[in-house]
Coordinates of C-alpha atoms in Angstrom, one line a residue:
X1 CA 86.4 91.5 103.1
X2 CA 85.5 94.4 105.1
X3 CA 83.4 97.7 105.2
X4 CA 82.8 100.5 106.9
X5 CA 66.8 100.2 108.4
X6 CA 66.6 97.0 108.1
X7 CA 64.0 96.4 110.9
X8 CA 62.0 92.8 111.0
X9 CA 58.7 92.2 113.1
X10 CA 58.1 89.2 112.6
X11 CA 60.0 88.5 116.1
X12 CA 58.2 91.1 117.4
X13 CA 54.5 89.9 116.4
X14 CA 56.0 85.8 117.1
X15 CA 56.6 87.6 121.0
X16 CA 53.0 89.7 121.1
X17 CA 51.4 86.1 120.4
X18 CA 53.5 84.3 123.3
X19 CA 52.3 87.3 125.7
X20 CA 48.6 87.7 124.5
X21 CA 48.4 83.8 125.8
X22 CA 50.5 83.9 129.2
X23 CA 48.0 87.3 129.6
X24 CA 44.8 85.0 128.8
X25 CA 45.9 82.1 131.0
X26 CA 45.9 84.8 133.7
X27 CA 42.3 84.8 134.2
X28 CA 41.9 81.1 134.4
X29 CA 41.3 79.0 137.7
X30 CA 43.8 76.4 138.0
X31 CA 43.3 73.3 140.5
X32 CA 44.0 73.7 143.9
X33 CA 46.8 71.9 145.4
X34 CA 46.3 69.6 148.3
X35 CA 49.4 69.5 149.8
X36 CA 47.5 69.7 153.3
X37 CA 44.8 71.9 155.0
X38 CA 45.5 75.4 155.6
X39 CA 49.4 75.1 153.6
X40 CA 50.1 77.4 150.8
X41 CA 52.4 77.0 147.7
X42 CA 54.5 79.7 147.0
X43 CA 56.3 80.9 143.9
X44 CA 60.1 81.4 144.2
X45 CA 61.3 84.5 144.9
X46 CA 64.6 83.7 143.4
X47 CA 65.6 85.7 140.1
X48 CA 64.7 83.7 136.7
X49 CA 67.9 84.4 135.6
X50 CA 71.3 86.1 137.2
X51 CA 74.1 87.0 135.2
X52 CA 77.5 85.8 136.2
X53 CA 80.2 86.8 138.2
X54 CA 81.7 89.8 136.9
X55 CA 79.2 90.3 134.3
X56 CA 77.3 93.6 134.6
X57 CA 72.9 93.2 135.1
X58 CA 72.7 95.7 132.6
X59 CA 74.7 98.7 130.9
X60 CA 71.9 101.3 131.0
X61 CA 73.2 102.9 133.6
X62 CA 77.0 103.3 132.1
X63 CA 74.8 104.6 129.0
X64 CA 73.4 107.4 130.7
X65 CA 76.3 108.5 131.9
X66 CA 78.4 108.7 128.6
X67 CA 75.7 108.6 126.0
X68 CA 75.6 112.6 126.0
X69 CA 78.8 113.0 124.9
X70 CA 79.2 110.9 121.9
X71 CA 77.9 112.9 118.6
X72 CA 76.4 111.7 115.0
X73 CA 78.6 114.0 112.4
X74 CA 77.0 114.3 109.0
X75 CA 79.4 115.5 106.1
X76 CA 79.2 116.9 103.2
X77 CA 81.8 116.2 100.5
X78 CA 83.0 116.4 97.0
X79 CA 83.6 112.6 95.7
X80 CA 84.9 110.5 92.4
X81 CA 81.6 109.6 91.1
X82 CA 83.0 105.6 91.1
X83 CA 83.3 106.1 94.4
X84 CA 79.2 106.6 94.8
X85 CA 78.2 103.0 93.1
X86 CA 80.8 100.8 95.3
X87 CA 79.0 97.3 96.2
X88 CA 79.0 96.6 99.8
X89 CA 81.5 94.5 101.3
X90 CA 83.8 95.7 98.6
X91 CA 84.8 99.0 99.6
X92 CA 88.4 98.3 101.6
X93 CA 89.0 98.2 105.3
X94 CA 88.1 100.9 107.0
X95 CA 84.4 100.7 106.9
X96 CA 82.7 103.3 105.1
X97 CA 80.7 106.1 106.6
X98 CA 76.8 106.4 105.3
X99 CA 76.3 107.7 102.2
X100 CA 72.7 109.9 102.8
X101 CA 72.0 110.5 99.0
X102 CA 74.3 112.1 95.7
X103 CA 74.5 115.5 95.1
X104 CA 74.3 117.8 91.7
X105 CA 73.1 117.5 88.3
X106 CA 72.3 114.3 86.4
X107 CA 72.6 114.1 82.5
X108 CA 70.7 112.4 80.4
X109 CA 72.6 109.4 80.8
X110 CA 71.9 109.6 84.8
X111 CA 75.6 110.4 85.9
X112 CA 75.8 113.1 88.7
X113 CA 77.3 116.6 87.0
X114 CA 78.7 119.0 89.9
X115 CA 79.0 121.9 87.2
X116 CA 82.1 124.0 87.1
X117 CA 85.1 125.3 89.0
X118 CA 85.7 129.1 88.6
X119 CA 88.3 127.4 86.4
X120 CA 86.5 126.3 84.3
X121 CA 87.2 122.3 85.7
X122 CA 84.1 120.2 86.0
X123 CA 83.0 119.6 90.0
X124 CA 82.9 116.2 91.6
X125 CA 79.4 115.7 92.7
X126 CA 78.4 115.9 96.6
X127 CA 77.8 113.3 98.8
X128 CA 75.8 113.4 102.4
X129 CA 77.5 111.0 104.2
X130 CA 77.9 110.2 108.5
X131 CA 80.2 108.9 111.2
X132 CA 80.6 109.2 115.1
X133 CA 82.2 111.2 117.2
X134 CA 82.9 112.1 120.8
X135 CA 83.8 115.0 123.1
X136 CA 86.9 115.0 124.6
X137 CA 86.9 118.4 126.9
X138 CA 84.3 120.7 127.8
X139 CA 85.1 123.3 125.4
X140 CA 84.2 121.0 122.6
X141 CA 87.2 119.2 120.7
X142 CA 85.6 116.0 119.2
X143 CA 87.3 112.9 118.0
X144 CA 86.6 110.9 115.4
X145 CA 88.2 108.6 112.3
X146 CA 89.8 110.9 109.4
X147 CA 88.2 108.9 107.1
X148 CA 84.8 110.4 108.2
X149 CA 86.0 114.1 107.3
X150 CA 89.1 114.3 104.9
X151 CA 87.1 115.3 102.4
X152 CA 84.6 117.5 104.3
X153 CA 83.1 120.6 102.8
X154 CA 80.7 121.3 105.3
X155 CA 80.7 119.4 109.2
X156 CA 77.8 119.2 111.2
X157 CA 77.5 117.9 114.4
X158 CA 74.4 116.2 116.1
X159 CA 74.0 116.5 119.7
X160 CA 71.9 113.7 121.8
X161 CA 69.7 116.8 122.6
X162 CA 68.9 116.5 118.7
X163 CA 71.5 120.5 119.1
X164 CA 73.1 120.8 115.4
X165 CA 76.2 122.8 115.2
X166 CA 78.8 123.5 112.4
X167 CA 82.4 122.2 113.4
X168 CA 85.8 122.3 112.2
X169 CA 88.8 120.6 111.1
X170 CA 91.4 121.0 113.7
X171 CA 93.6 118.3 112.6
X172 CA 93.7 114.8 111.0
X173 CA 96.4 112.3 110.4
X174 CA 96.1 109.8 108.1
X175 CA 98.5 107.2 109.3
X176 CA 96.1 106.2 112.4
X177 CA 93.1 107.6 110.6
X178 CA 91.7 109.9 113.7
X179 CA 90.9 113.3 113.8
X180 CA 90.2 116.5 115.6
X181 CA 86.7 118.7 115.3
X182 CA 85.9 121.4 117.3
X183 CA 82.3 122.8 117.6
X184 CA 82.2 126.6 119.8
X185 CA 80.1 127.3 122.8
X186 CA 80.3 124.7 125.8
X187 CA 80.6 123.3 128.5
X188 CA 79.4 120.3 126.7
X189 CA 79.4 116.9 128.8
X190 CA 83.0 114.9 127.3
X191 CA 84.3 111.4 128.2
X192 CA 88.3 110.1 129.1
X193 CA 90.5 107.6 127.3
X194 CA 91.6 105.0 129.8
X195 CA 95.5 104.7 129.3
X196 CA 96.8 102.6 132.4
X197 CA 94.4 99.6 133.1
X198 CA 92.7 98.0 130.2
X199 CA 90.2 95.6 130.2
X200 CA 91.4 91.7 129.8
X201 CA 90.5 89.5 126.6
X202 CA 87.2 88.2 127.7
X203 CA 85.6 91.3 129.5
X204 CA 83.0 93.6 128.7
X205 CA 82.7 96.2 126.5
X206 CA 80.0 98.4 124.9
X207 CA 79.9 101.0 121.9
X208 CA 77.8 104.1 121.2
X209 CA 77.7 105.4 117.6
X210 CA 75.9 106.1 114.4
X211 CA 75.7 103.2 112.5
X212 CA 73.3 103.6 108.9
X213 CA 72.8 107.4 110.7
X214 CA 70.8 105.4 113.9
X215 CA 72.4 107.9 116.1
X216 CA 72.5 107.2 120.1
X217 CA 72.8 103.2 119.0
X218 CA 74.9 100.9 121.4
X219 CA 75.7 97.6 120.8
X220 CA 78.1 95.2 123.9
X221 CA 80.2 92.3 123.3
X222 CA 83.4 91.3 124.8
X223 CA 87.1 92.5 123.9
X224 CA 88.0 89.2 121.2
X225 CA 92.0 89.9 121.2
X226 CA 94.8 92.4 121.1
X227 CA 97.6 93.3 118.9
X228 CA 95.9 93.0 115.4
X229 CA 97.4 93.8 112.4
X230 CA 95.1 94.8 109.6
X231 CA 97.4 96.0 107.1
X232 CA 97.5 99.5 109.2
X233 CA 101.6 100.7 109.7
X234 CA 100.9 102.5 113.3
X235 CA 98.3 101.0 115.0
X236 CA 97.9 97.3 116.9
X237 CA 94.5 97.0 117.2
X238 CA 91.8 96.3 119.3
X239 CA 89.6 93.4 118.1
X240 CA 85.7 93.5 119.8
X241 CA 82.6 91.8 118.7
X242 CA 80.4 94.5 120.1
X243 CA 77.9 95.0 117.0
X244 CA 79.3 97.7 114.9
X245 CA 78.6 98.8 111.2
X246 CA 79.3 101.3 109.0
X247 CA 78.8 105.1 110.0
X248 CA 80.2 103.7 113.9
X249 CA 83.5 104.9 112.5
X250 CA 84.6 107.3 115.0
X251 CA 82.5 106.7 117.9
X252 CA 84.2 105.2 121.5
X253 CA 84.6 101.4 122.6
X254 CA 83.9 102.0 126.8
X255 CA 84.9 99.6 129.4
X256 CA 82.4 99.1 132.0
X257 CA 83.5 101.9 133.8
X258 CA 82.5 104.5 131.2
X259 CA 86.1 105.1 130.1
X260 CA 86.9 104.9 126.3
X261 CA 89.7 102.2 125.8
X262 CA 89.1 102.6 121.7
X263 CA 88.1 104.5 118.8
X264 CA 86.1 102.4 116.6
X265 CA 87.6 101.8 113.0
X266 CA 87.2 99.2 111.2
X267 CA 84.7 96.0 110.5
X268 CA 85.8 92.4 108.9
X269 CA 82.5 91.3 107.0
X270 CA 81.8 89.1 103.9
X271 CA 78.5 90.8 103.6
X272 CA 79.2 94.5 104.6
X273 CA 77.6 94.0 107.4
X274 CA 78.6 93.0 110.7
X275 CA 79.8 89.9 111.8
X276 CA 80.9 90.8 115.2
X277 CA 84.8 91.4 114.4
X278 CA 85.2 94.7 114.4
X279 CA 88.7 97.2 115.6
X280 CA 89.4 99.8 117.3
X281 CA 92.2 101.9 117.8
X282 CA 93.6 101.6 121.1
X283 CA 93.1 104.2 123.9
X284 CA 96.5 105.3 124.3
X285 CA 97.4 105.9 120.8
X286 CA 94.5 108.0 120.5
X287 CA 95.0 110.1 123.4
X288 CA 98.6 110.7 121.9
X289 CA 97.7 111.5 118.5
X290 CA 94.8 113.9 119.6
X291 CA 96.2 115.8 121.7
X292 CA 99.3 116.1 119.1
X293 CA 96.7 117.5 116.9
X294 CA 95.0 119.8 119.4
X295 CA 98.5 121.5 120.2
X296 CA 100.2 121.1 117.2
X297 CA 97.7 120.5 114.3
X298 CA 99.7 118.0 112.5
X299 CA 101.8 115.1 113.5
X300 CA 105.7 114.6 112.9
X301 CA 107.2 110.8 112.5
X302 CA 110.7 109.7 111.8
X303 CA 112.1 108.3 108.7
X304 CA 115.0 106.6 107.3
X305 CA 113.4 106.2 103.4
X306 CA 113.7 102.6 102.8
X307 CA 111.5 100.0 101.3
X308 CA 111.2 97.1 103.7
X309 CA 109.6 93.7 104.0
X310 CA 108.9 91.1 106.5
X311 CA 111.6 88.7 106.8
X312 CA 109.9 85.8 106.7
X313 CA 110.9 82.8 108.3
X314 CA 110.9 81.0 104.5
X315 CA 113.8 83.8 103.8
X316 CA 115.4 83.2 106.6
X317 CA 115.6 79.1 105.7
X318 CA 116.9 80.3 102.6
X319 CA 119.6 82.5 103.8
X320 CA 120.7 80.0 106.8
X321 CA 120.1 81.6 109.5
X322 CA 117.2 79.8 111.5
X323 CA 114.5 81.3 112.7
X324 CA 115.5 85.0 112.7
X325 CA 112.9 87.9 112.2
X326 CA 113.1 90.8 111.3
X327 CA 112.6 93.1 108.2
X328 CA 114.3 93.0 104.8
X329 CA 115.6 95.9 103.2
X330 CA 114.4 95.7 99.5
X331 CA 114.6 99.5 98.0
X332 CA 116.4 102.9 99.4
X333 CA 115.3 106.1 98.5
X334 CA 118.1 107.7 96.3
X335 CA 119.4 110.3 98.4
X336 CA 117.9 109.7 101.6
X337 CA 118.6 109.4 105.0
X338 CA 119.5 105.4 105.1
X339 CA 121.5 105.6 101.6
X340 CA 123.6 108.5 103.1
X341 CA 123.8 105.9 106.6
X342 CA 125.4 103.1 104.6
X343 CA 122.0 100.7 104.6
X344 CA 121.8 98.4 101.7
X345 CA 119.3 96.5 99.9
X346 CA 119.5 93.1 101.6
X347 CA 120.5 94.1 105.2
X348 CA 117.9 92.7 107.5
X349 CA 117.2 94.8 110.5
X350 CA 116.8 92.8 113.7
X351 CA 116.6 95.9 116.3
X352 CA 116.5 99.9 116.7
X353 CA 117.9 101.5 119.4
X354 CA 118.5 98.3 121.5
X355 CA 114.6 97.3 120.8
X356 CA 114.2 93.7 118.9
X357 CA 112.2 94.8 115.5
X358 CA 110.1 91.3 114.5
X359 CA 108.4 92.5 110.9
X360 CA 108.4 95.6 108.8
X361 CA 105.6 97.2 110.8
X362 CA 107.5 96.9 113.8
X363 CA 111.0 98.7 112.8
X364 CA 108.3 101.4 111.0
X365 CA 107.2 102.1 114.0
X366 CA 110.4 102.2 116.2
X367 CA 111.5 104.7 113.9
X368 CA 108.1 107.1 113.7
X369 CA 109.1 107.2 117.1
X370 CA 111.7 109.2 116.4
X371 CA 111.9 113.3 115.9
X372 CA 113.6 114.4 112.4
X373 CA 117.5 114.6 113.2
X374 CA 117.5 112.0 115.5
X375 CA 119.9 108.9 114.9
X376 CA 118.5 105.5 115.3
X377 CA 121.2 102.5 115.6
X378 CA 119.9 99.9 113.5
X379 CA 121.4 96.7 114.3
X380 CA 121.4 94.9 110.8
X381 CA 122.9 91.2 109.3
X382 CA 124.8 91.2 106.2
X383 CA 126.7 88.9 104.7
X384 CA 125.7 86.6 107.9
X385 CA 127.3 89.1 110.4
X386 CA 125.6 91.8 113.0
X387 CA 126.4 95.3 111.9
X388 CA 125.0 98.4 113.7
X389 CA 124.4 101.2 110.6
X390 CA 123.6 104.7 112.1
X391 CA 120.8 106.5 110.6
X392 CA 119.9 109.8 111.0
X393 CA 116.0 110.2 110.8
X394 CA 114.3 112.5 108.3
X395 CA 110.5 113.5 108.3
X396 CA 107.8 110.7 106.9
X397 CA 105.6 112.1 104.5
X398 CA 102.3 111.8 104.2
X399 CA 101.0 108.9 103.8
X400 CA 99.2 110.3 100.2
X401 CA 102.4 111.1 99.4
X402 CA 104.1 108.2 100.2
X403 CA 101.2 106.1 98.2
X404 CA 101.6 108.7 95.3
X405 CA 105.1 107.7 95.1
X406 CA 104.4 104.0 95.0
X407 CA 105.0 102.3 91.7
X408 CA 103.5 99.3 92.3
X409 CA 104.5 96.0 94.3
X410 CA 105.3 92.4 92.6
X411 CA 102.4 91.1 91.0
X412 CA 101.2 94.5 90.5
X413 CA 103.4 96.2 87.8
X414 CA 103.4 95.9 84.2
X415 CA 105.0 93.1 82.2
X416 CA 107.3 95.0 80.6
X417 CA 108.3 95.0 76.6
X418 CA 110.0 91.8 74.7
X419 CA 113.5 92.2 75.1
X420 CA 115.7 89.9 72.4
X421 CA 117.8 88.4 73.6
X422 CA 119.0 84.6 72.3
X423 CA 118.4 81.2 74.3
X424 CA 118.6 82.1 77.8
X425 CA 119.6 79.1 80.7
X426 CA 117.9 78.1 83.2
X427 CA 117.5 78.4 86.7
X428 CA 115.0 78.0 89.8
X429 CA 112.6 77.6 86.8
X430 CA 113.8 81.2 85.6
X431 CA 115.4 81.7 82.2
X432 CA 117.8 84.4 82.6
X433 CA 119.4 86.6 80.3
X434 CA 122.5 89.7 80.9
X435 CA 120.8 92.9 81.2
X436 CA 121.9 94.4 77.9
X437 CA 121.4 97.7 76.3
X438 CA 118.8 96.0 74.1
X439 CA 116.6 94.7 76.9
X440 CA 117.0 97.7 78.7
X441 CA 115.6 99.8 76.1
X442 CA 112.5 97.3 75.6
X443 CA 111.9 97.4 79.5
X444 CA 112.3 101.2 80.0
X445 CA 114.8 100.3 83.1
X446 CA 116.9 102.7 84.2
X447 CA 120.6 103.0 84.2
X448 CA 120.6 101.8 88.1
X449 CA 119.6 98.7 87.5
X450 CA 121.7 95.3 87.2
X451 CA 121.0 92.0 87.0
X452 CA 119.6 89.1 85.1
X453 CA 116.4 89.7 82.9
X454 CA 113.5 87.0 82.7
X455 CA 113.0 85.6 79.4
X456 CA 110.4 82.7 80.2
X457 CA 109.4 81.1 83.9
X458 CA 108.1 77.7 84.1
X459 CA 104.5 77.9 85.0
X460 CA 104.9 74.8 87.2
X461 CA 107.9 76.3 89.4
X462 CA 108.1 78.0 92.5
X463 CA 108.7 80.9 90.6
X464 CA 105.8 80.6 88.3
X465 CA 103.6 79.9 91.3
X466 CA 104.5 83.1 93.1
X467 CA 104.6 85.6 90.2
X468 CA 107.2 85.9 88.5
X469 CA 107.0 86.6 84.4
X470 CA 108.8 87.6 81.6
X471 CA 110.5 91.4 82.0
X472 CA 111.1 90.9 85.4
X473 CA 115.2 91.2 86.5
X474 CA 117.0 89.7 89.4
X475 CA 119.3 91.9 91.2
X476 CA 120.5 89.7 94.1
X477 CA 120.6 86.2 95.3
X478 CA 121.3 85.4 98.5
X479 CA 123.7 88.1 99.8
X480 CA 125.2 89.2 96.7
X481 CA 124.4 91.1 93.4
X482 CA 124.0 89.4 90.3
X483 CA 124.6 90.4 86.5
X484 CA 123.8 86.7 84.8
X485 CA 122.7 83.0 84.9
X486 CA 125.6 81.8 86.3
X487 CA 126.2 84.4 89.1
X488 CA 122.4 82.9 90.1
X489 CA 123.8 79.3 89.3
X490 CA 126.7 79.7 91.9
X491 CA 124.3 80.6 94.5
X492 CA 122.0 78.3 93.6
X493 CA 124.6 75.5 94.2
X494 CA 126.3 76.8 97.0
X495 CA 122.7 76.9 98.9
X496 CA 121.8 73.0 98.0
X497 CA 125.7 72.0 99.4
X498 CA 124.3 73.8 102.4
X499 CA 121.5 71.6 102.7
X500 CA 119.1 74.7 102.2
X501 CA 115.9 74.5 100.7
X502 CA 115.7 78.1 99.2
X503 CA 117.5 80.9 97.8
X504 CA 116.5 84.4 98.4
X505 CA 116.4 86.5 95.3
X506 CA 115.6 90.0 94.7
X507 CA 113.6 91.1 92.0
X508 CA 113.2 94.5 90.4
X509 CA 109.7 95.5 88.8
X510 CA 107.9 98.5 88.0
X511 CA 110.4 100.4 89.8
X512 CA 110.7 98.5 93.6
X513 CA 112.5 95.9 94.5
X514 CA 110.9 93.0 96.8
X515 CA 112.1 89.8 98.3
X516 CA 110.9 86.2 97.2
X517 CA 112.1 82.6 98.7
X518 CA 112.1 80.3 95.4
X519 CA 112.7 76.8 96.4
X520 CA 115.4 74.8 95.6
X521 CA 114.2 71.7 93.0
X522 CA 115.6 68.3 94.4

């Protein structure tokens, strides 16, 4: 789990007790050595402890230097009221800002009231919240996470000079979750992103933030790793395990130069607290996005509007062919850019543009690269041979509305009515039915879908283990479309003669289609 003044004395008091005696023993006469007339002992000047090679005696002086240009920014927002009694640990990835106390009226029964729109529509209650920031130029453009602001009603910015100033949205963009304030007046002391030489996994690295509204905290550690996915479509991040907590969202990861090489993000923690794995987003995506948002004020990604998925190497078992990666097609968006191109569910794109695409985050982020009206060449396999589909990008929406058009993955959708239907067979631990007017009715499917309707699973089966239930439909197995048992059968069989140990089917719930391996029973 993850999450976005607790001070103890008692080491404090321990370490007054252990200096109270070395002060006492001061004043004491000790024996005098004989180790000859007239010869004196003396202490080593040698230091009691050195740090190694490459490791820096202290970062205080790095501190100085950049500390004045990293910010606390304290927001003030409109928020579910849910949203205000989360439990810590609990609250999703991108750990949460500070909440500073509720806003609004409280009923009798104690829940926060915001009063009323000029609408007449009841208000969400306010919440005084915090994050980190940093100047990026002297005429003071600030970056920080847009998780921090998205719903800001009011900014403020807090100097190191204890200076508070109102600031700005300039831009934000969800998909890396950074954004743009700007504060007036200036010069104001700013920082650089490092985007040629990064440090190695192992160096040093320090951060300055806000964590619990501390502001001017810094923590060190080491860079832990590179390249982490966390679930986030655009970004391969950069894991630390310099100390940082919620309300350090936004502030700057330096190298031991002073240069920022990340944006602080996100925390792993089973307590909501840290555990020293934290991310950051990596220098040279945030320079790109920012300035995007400086000159532009929003960002533009490409889009071919289809639902993909990993291919895992389980599917690709299944469908013979080795170890190949890449990413699944499962679901096109009627209309769109890839169903005009020709792309079909089941195609599994292995490269775009002559660059080798290993999981669905990868071939998402070849194509962002691309403008709107662009063609990508997506080299895809079908039907076990290498076709190259030409796709002419469109514009990615938002990532709300992308999420608001979401139905739901497997395991996530609802179960569907209780189509009759008489004995169904059975297969892959599936009983299967045709997809008749009846059960299309019951299961509120629309006229676009065909395949094989679940009557039962057998909880004991592959299929029972990963999922599967009663109202879900099979569309495909293997590389083909299905309409009933037998059409699963027939691949079914055809697989074991192959000597594979899984077939690939495609299942259709609550209106997406994803890919599962079911394994063959011996």
């Amino acid at each position: 789990m993850t999450s976005k003044k607790t001070g103890y004395l008692f080491g404090a008091i321990a370490g007054a007790g252990v200096m109270a005696a070395a002060v006492a023993g001061a004043g004491m006469r000790l024996p005098a050595a004989h180790a000859g007339e007239g010869q004196v002992i003396k202490a080593s000047t040698a230091p009691i402890f050195a740090p190694p090679p490459g490791a820096p005696m202290s970062f205080a002086d790095i501190f100085e230097r950049v500390s004045p240009a990293v910010v606390s920014i304290n927001v003030t927002s409109r928020v579910d009221p849910s949203l205000l009694r989360r439990i810590p640990g609990l609250e999703g990835l991108p750990f949460d800002i500070v909440p500073k106390g509720g806003g609004g009226d409280d009923d009798d029964s104690g829940a926060p009231q915001g009063g009323r729109t000029e609408k007449g529509q009841p208000k969400l209650p306010t919440q005084q919240s915090s994050g980190s920031g940093f100047f990026i130029s002297p005429d003071g453009y600030i970056v920080t996470n847009n998780h921090v602001v998205e719903n800001a009603e009011t900014i403020k910015v807090v100097l190191k000079d204890e200076r508070e100033l109102d600031a700005r949205i300039v831009g934000r963009d969800e998909a890396t979750d950074l954004a743009v304030i700007k504060v007036t007046g200036g010069p104001y002391p700013f920082v650089n992103f490092e985007n040629s030489g990064k440090p190695r996994v192992g160096d040093w690295v320090f951060a300055v933030g806000n964590p619990f509204g501390l502001g001017g905290t810094a923590t060190a550690g080491i860079v832990s790793a590179y390249g982490r996915d966390i679930g986030e479509t655009f970004v391969d991040y950069i894991q630390i395990d310099a100390p940082i907590n919620r309300g350090n969202s936004g502030g700057p990861t330096f190298d031991i130069y002073g240069r920022v090489i990340g944006v602080n993000t996100a925390i792993f923690s089973p307590t909501g607290g840290s555990v020293g794995i934290g991310f950051a987003i990596p220098a040279d995506v945030a320079d790109q996005v920012t300035q995007q948002l400086i000159h532009g004020g929003k960002i533009e990604r490409g889009y071919i509007g289809a639902t993909i998925q990993n291919f895992t190497t389980e599917m690709a078992e299944a469908q013979g062919m080795g170890d190949q990666k890449g990413a699944i097609v499962s679901d096109l968006v009627a209309g769109g850019p890839s169903a005009r191109a020709g792309l079909m569910p089941g195609d599994v794109v292995v490269s775009v543009n002559g660059h080798s695409v290993k999981s669905s985050s990868e071939l998402t982020r070849e194509v962002a690269k691309a403008r709107p009206g662009d063609v990508l060449h997506l080299d895809v396999i079908r039907d076990g041979r290498h076709n190259v589909v030409d796709v002419r990008s469109g514009t990615r929406p938002t990532e709300s509305e992308l999420a608001a058009n979401d139905n739901g993955a497997l395991g996530q959708g609802p179960r569907g009515g209780s189509p009759a239907t008489p004995a169904a067979p059975q297969v892959l631990g599936l009983k299967l039915a045709p997809l008749d007017d009846t059960a299309r009715k019951a299961l509120s499917l629309p006229a676009t879908v065909h395949g094989a309707v679940v009557m039962g699973v057998e909880e004991s089966s592959d299929a029972g283990e990963k999922g599967l239930h009663r109202g879900d439909v099979v569309v495909r197995a293997g590389d083909r479309a299905v309409a009933t048992a037998a059409d699963v059968t027939a691949v079914v069989d055809a697989a074991r003669k192959a000597g594979r140990p899984s077939v690939l089917l495609g299942v259709y719930r609550g209106g997406r289609t994803l890919f599962l391996p079911l394994k063959i029973s011996k």
